[in-house]
PDB file of C-alpha atoms in Angstrom:
ATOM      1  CA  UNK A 145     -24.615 -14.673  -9.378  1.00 86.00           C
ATOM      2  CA  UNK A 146     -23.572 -12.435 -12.306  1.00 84.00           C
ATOM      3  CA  UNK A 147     -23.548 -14.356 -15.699  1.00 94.00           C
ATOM      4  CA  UNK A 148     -24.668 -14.542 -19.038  1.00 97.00           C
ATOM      5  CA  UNK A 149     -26.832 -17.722 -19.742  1.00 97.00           C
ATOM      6  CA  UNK A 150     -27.538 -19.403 -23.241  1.00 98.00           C
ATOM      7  CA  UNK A 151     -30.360 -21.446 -24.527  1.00 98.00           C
ATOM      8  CA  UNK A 152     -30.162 -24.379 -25.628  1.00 98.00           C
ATOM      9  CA  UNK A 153     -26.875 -25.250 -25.185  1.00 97.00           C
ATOM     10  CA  UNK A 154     -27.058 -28.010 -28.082  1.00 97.00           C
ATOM     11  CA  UNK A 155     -29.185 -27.740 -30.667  1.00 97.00           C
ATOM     12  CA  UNK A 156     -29.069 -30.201 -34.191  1.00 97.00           C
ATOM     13  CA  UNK A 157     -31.536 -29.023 -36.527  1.00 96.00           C
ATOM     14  CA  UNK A 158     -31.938 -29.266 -40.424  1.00 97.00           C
ATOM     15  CA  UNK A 159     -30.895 -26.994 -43.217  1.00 97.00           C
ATOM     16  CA  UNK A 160     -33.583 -24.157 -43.783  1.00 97.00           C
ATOM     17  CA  UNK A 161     -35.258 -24.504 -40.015  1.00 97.00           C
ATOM     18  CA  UNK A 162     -35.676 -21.377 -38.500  1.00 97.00           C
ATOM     19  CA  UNK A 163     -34.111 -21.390 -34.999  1.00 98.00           C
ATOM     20  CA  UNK A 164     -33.202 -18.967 -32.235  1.00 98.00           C
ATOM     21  CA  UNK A 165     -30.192 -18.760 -29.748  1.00 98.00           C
ATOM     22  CA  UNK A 166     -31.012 -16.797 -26.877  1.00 98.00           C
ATOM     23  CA  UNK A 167     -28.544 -15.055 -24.785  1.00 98.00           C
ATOM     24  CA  UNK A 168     -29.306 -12.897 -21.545  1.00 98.00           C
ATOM     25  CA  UNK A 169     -26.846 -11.214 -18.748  1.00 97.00           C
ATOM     26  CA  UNK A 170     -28.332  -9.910 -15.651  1.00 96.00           C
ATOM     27  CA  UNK A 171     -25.194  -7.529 -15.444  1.00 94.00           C
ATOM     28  CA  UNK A 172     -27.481  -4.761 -16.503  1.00 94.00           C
ATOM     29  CA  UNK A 173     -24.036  -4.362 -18.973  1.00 94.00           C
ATOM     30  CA  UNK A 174     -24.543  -2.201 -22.099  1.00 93.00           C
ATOM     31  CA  UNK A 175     -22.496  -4.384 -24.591  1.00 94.00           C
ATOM     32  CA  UNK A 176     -23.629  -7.675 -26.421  1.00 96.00           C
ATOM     33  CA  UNK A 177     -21.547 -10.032 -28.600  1.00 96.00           C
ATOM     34  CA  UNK A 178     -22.316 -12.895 -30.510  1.00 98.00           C
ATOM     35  CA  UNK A 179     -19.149 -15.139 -31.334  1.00 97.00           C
ATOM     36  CA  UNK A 180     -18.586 -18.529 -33.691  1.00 97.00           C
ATOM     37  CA  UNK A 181     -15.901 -20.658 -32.683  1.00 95.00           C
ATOM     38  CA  UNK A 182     -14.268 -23.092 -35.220  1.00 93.00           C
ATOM     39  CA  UNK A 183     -11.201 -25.544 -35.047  1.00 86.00           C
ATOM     40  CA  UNK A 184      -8.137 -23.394 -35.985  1.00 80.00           C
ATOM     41  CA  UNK A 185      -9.922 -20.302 -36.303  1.00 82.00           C
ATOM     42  CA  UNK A 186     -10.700 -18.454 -33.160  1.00 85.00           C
ATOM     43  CA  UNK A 187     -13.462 -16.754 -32.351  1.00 91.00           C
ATOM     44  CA  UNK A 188     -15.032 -14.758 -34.997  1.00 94.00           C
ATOM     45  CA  UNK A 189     -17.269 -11.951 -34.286  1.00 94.00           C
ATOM     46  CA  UNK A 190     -20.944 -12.151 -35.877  1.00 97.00           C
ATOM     47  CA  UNK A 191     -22.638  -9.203 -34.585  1.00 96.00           C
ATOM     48  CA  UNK A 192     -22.599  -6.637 -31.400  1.00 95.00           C
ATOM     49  CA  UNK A 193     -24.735  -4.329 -29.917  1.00 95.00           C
ATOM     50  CA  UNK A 194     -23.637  -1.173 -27.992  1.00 92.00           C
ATOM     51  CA  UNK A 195     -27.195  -0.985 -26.264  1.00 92.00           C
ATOM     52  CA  UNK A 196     -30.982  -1.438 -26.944  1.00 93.00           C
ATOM     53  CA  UNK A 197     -31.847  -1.073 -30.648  1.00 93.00           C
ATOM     54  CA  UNK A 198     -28.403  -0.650 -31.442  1.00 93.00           C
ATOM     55  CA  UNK A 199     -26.531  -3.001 -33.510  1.00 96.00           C
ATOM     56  CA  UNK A 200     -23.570  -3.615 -35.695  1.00 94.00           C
ATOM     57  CA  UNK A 201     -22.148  -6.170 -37.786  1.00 95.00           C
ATOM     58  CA  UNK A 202     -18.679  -8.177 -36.798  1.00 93.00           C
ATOM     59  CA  UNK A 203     -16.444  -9.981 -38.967  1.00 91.00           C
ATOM     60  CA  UNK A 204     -19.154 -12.544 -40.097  1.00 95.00           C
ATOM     61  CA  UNK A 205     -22.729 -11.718 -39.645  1.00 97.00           C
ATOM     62  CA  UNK A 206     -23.989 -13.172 -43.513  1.00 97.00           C
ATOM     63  CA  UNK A 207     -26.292 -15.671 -42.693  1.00 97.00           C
ATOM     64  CA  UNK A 208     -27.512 -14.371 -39.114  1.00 98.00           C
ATOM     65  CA  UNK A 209     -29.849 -11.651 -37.827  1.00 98.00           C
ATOM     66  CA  UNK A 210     -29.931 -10.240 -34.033  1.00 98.00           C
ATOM     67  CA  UNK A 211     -31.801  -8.383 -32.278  1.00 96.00           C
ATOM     68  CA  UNK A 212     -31.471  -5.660 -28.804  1.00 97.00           C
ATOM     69  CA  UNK A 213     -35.178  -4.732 -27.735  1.00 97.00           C
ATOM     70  CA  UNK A 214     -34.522  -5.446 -23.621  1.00 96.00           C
ATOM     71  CA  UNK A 215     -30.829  -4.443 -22.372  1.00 96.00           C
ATOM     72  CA  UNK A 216     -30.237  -8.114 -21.084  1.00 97.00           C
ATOM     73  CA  UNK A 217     -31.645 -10.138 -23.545  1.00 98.00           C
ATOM     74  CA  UNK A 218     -29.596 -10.407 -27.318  1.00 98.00           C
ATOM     75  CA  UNK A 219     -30.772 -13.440 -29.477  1.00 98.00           C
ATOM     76  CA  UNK A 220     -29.187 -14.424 -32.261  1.00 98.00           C
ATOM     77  CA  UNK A 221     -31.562 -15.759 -35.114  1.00 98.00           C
ATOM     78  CA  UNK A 222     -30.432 -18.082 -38.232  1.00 98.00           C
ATOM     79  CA  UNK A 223     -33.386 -17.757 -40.720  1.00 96.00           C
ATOM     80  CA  UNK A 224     -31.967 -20.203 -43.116  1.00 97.00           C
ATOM     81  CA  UNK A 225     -29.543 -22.527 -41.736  1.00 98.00           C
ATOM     82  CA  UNK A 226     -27.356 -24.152 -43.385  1.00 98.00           C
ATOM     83  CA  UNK A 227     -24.726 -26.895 -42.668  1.00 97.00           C
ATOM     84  CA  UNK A 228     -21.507 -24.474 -42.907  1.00 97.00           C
ATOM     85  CA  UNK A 229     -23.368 -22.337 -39.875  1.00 98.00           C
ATOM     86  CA  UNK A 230     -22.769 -26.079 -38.074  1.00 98.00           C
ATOM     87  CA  UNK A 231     -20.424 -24.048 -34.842  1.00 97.00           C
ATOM     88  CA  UNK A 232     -20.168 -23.434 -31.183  1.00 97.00           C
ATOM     89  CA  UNK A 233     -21.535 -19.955 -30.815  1.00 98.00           C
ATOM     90  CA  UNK A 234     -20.724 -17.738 -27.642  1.00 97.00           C
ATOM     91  CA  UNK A 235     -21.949 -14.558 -26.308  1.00 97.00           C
ATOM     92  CA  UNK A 236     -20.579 -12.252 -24.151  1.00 96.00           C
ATOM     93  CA  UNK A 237     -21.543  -8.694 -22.572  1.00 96.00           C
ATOM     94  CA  UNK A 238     -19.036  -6.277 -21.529  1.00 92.00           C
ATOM     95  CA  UNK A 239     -19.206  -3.034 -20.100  1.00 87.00           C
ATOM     96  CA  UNK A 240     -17.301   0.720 -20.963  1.00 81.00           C
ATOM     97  CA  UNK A 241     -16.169   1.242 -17.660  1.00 76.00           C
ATOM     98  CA  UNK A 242     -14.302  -2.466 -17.345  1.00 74.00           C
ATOM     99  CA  UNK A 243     -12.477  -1.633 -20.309  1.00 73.00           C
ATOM    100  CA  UNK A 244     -14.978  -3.762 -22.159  1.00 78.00           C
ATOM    101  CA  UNK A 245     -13.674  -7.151 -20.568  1.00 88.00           C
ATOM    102  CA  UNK A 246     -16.175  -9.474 -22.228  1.00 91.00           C
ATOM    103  CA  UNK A 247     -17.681 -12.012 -20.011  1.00 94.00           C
ATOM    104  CA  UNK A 248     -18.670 -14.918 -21.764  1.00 96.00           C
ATOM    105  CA  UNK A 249     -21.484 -17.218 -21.525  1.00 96.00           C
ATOM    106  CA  UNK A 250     -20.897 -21.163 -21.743  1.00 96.00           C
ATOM    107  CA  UNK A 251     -21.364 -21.622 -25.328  1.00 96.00           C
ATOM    108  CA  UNK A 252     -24.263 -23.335 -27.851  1.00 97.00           C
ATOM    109  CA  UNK A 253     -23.058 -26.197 -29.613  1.00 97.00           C
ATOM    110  CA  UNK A 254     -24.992 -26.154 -32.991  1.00 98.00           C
ATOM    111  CA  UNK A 255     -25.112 -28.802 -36.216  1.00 98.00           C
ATOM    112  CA  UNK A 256     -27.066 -28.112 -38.950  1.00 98.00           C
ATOM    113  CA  UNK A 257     -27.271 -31.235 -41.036  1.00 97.00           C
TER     114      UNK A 257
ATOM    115  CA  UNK B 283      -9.707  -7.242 -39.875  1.00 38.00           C
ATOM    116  CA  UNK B 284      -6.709  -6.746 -37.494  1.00 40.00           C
ATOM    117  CA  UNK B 285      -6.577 -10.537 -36.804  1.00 56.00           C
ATOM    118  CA  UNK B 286      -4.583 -11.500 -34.039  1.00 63.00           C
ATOM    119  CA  UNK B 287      -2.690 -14.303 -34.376  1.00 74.00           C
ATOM    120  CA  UNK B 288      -0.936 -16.199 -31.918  1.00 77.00           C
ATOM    121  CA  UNK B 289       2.364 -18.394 -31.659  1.00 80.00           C
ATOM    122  CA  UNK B 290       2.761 -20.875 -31.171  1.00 86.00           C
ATOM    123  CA  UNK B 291      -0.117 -23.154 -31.851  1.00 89.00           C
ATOM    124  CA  UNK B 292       0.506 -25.775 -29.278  1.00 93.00           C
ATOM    125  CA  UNK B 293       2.964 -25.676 -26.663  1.00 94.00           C
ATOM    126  CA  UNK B 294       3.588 -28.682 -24.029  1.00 96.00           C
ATOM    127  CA  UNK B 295       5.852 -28.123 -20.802  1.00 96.00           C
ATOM    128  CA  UNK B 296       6.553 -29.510 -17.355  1.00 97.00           C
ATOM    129  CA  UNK B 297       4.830 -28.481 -14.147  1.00 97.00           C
ATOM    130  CA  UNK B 298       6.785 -26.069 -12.432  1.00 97.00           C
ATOM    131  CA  UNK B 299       8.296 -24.554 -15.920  1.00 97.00           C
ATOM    132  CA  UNK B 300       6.934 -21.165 -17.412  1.00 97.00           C
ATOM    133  CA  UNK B 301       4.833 -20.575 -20.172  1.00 96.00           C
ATOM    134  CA  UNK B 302       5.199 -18.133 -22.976  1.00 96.00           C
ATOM    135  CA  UNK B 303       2.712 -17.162 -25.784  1.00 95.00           C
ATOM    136  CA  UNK B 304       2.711 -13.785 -27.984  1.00 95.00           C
ATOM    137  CA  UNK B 305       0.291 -12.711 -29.981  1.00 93.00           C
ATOM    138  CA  UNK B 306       0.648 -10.242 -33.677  1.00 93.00           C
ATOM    139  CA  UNK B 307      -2.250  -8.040 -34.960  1.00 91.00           C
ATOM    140  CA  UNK B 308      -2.353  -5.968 -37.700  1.00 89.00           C
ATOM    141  CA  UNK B 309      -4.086  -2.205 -37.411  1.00 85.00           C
ATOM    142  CA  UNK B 310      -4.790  -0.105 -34.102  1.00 86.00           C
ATOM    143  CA  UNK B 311      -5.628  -0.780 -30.989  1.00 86.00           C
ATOM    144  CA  UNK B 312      -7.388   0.406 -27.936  1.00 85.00           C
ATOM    145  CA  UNK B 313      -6.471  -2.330 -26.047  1.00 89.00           C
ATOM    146  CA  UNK B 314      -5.600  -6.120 -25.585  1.00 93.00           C
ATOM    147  CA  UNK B 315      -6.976  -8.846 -24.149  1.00 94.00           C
ATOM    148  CA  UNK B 316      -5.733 -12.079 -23.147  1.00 96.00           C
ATOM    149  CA  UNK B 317      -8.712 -14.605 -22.366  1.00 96.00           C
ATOM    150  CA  UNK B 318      -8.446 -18.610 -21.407  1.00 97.00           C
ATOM    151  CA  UNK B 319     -10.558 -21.107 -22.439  1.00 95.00           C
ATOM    152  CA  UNK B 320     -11.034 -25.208 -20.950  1.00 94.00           C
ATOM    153  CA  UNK B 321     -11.993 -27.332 -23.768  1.00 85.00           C
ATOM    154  CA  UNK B 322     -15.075 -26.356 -25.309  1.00 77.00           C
ATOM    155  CA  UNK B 323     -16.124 -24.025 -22.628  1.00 87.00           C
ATOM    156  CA  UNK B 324     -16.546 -20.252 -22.214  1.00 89.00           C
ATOM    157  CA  UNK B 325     -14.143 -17.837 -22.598  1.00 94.00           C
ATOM    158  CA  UNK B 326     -12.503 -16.589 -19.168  1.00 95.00           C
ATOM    159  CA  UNK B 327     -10.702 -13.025 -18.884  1.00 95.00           C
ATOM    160  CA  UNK B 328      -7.848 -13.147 -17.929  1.00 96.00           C
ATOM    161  CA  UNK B 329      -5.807  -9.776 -17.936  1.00 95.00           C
ATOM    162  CA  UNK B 330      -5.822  -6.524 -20.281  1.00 93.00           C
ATOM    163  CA  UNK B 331      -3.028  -4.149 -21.144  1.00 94.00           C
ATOM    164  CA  UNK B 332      -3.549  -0.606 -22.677  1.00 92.00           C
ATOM    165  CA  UNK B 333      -2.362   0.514 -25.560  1.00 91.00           C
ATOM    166  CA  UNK B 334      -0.180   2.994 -23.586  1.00 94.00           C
ATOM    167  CA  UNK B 335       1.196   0.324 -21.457  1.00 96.00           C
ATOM    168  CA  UNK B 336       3.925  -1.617 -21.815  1.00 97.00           C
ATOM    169  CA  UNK B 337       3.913  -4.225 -19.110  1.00 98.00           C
ATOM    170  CA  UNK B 338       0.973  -5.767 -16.479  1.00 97.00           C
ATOM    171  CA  UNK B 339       0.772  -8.299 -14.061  1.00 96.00           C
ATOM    172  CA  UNK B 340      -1.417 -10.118 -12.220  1.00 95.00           C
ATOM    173  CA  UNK B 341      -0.517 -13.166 -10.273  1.00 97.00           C
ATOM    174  CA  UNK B 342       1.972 -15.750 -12.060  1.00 97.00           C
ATOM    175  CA  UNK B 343       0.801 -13.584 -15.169  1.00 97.00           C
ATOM    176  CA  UNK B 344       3.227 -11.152 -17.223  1.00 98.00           C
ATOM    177  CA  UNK B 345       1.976  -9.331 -19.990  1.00 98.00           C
ATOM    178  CA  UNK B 346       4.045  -7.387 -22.467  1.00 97.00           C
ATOM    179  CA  UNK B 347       2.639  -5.218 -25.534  1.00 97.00           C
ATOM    180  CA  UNK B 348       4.784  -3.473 -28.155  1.00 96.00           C
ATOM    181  CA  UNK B 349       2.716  -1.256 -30.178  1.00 94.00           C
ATOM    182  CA  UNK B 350       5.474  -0.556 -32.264  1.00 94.00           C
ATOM    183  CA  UNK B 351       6.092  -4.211 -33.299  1.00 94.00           C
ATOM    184  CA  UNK B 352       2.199  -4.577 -33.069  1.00 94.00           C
ATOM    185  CA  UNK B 353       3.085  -7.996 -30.957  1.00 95.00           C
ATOM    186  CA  UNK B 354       2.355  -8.631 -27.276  1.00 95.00           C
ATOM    187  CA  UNK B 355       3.123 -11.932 -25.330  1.00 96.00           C
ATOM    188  CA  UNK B 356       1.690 -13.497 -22.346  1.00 97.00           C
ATOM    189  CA  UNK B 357       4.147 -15.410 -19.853  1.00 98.00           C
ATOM    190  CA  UNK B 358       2.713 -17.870 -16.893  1.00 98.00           C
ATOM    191  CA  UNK B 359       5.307 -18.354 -14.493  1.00 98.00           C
ATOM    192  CA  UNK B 360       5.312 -21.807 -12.309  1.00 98.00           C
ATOM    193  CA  UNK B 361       2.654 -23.463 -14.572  1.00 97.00           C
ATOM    194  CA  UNK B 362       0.215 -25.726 -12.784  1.00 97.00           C
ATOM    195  CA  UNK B 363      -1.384 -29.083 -15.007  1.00 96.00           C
ATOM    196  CA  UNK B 364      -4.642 -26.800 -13.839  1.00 95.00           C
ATOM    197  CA  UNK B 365      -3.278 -24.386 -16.331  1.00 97.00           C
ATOM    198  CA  UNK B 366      -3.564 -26.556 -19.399  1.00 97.00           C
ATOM    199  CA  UNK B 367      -5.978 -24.816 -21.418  1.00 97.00           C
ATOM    200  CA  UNK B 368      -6.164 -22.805 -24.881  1.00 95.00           C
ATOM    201  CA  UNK B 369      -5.256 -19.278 -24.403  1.00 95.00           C
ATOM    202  CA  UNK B 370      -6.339 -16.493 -26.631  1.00 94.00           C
ATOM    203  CA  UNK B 371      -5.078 -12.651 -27.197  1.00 94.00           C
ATOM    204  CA  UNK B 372      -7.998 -10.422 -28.423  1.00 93.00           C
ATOM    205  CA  UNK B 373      -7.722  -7.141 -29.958  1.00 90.00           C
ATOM    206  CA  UNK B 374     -10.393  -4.569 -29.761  1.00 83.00           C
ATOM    207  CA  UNK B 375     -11.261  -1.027 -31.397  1.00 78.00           C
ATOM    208  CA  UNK B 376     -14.391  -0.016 -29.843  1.00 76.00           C
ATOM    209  CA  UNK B 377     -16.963  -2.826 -29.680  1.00 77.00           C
ATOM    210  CA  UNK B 378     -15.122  -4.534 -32.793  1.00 82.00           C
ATOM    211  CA  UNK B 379     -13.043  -7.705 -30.966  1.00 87.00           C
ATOM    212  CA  UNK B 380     -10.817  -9.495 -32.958  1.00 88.00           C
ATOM    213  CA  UNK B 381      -9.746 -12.916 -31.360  1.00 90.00           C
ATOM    214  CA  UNK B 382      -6.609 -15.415 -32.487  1.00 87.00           C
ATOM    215  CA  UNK B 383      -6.500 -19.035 -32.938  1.00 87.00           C
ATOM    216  CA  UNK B 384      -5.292 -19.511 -29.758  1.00 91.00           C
ATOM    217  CA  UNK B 385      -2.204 -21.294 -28.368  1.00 93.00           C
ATOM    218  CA  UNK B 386      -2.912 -24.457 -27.111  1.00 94.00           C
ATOM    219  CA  UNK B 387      -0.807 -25.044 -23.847  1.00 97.00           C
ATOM    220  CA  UNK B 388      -0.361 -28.378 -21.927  1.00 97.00           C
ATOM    221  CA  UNK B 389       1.119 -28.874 -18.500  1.00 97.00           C
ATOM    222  CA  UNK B 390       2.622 -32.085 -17.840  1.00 96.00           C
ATOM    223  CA  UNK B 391       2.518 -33.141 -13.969  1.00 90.00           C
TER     224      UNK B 391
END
């Protein structure tokens, strides 16, 4: 079945605790996103990545790293967290020749207390 | 940013009655996206319209964009209570996507 799958899919950690959010497609597609969603905001792009060991910041990427060094796999890393990263975080691959429809994985629910 | 934004927020109607939400943005466009989302889940395509076309459909969906007015809307004919959901427009220039606040529909059996 294609899909993108996310790990874990709720998380609560502490301000300052390293942590990972992993994200992997077996679509073999050549486009990553990484997406925060908050109440009356939308969806905010953090940072994308237009194939292996090639990425590019969104809207909001202060606060988050990423990584592309496997075409399926696209983590997103939070060094530092802090409670305003507290968010439900999506990712989504795409591909050029769908138009880049983005097809979405089912979403980490993080707090950072 | 070219935020999209749509309108209205939250919009409640009866089964059977259609559905209509537009969307603004700001700078150009490649193309525009319309995607639904069921509370607190992942976002679901749903259609996309060029930026040289005017009007697409797909099912009970109509989609309009006006590049001149920088506005498109998105009308669901014959809603269903399955189609309560949020429903967002996103923009896109290259891999940059640009998603609204989303309308937040309702269908009342």
């Amino acid at each position: 079945e294609a899909q993108v799958t996310q790990n874990p899919r709720y998380l609560i950690t502490v301000t300052g605790k390293k942590l990972t959010v992993t994200c992997s497609q077996n679509m073999n597609h050549e486009y990553m996103s990484w997406y925060r969603q908050d109440p009356g905001l939308g969806l905010r792009q953090i940072y994308y990545s237009m194939n292996v060991e090639v990425t590019d910041k969104g809207d909001v990427p202060e606060g988050y790293k990423v990584s592309r060094k496997e075409k399926r796999n696209f983590p997103l890393i939070l060094e530092s967290p802090s409670p305003n990263q507290t968010s439900l975080y999506f990712c989504a691959s795409s591909y050029a020749g769908s138009n880049y429809e983005q097809y979405f994985g089912p979403g980490t629910r993080l707090t950072v207390t | 940013s070219q935020q999209g934004e749509e309108d209205p927020q939250a919009l409640s109607i009866q089964e059977g009655e259609n559905a209509t939400m537009n969307c603004s943005y700001k700078t150009s466009i490649n193309n525009l996206q319309w995607y639904r989302q069921n509370s607190g889940r992942g976002l679901v395509h749903l259609i996309l319209i060029r930026s040289n076309e005017r009007e697409k459909h797909s099912g009970r969906l109509r989609v309009t964009l006006d590049t001149s007015k920088k506005s498109s809307s998105l009308l669901i004919t014959a809603s269903r209570a399955a189609d309560t959901a949020s429903y967002f427009c996103a923009t896109s220039y290259g891999q940059n996507f640009v998603f609204g606040p989303g309308t937040r529909l309702s269908v009342l059996p």
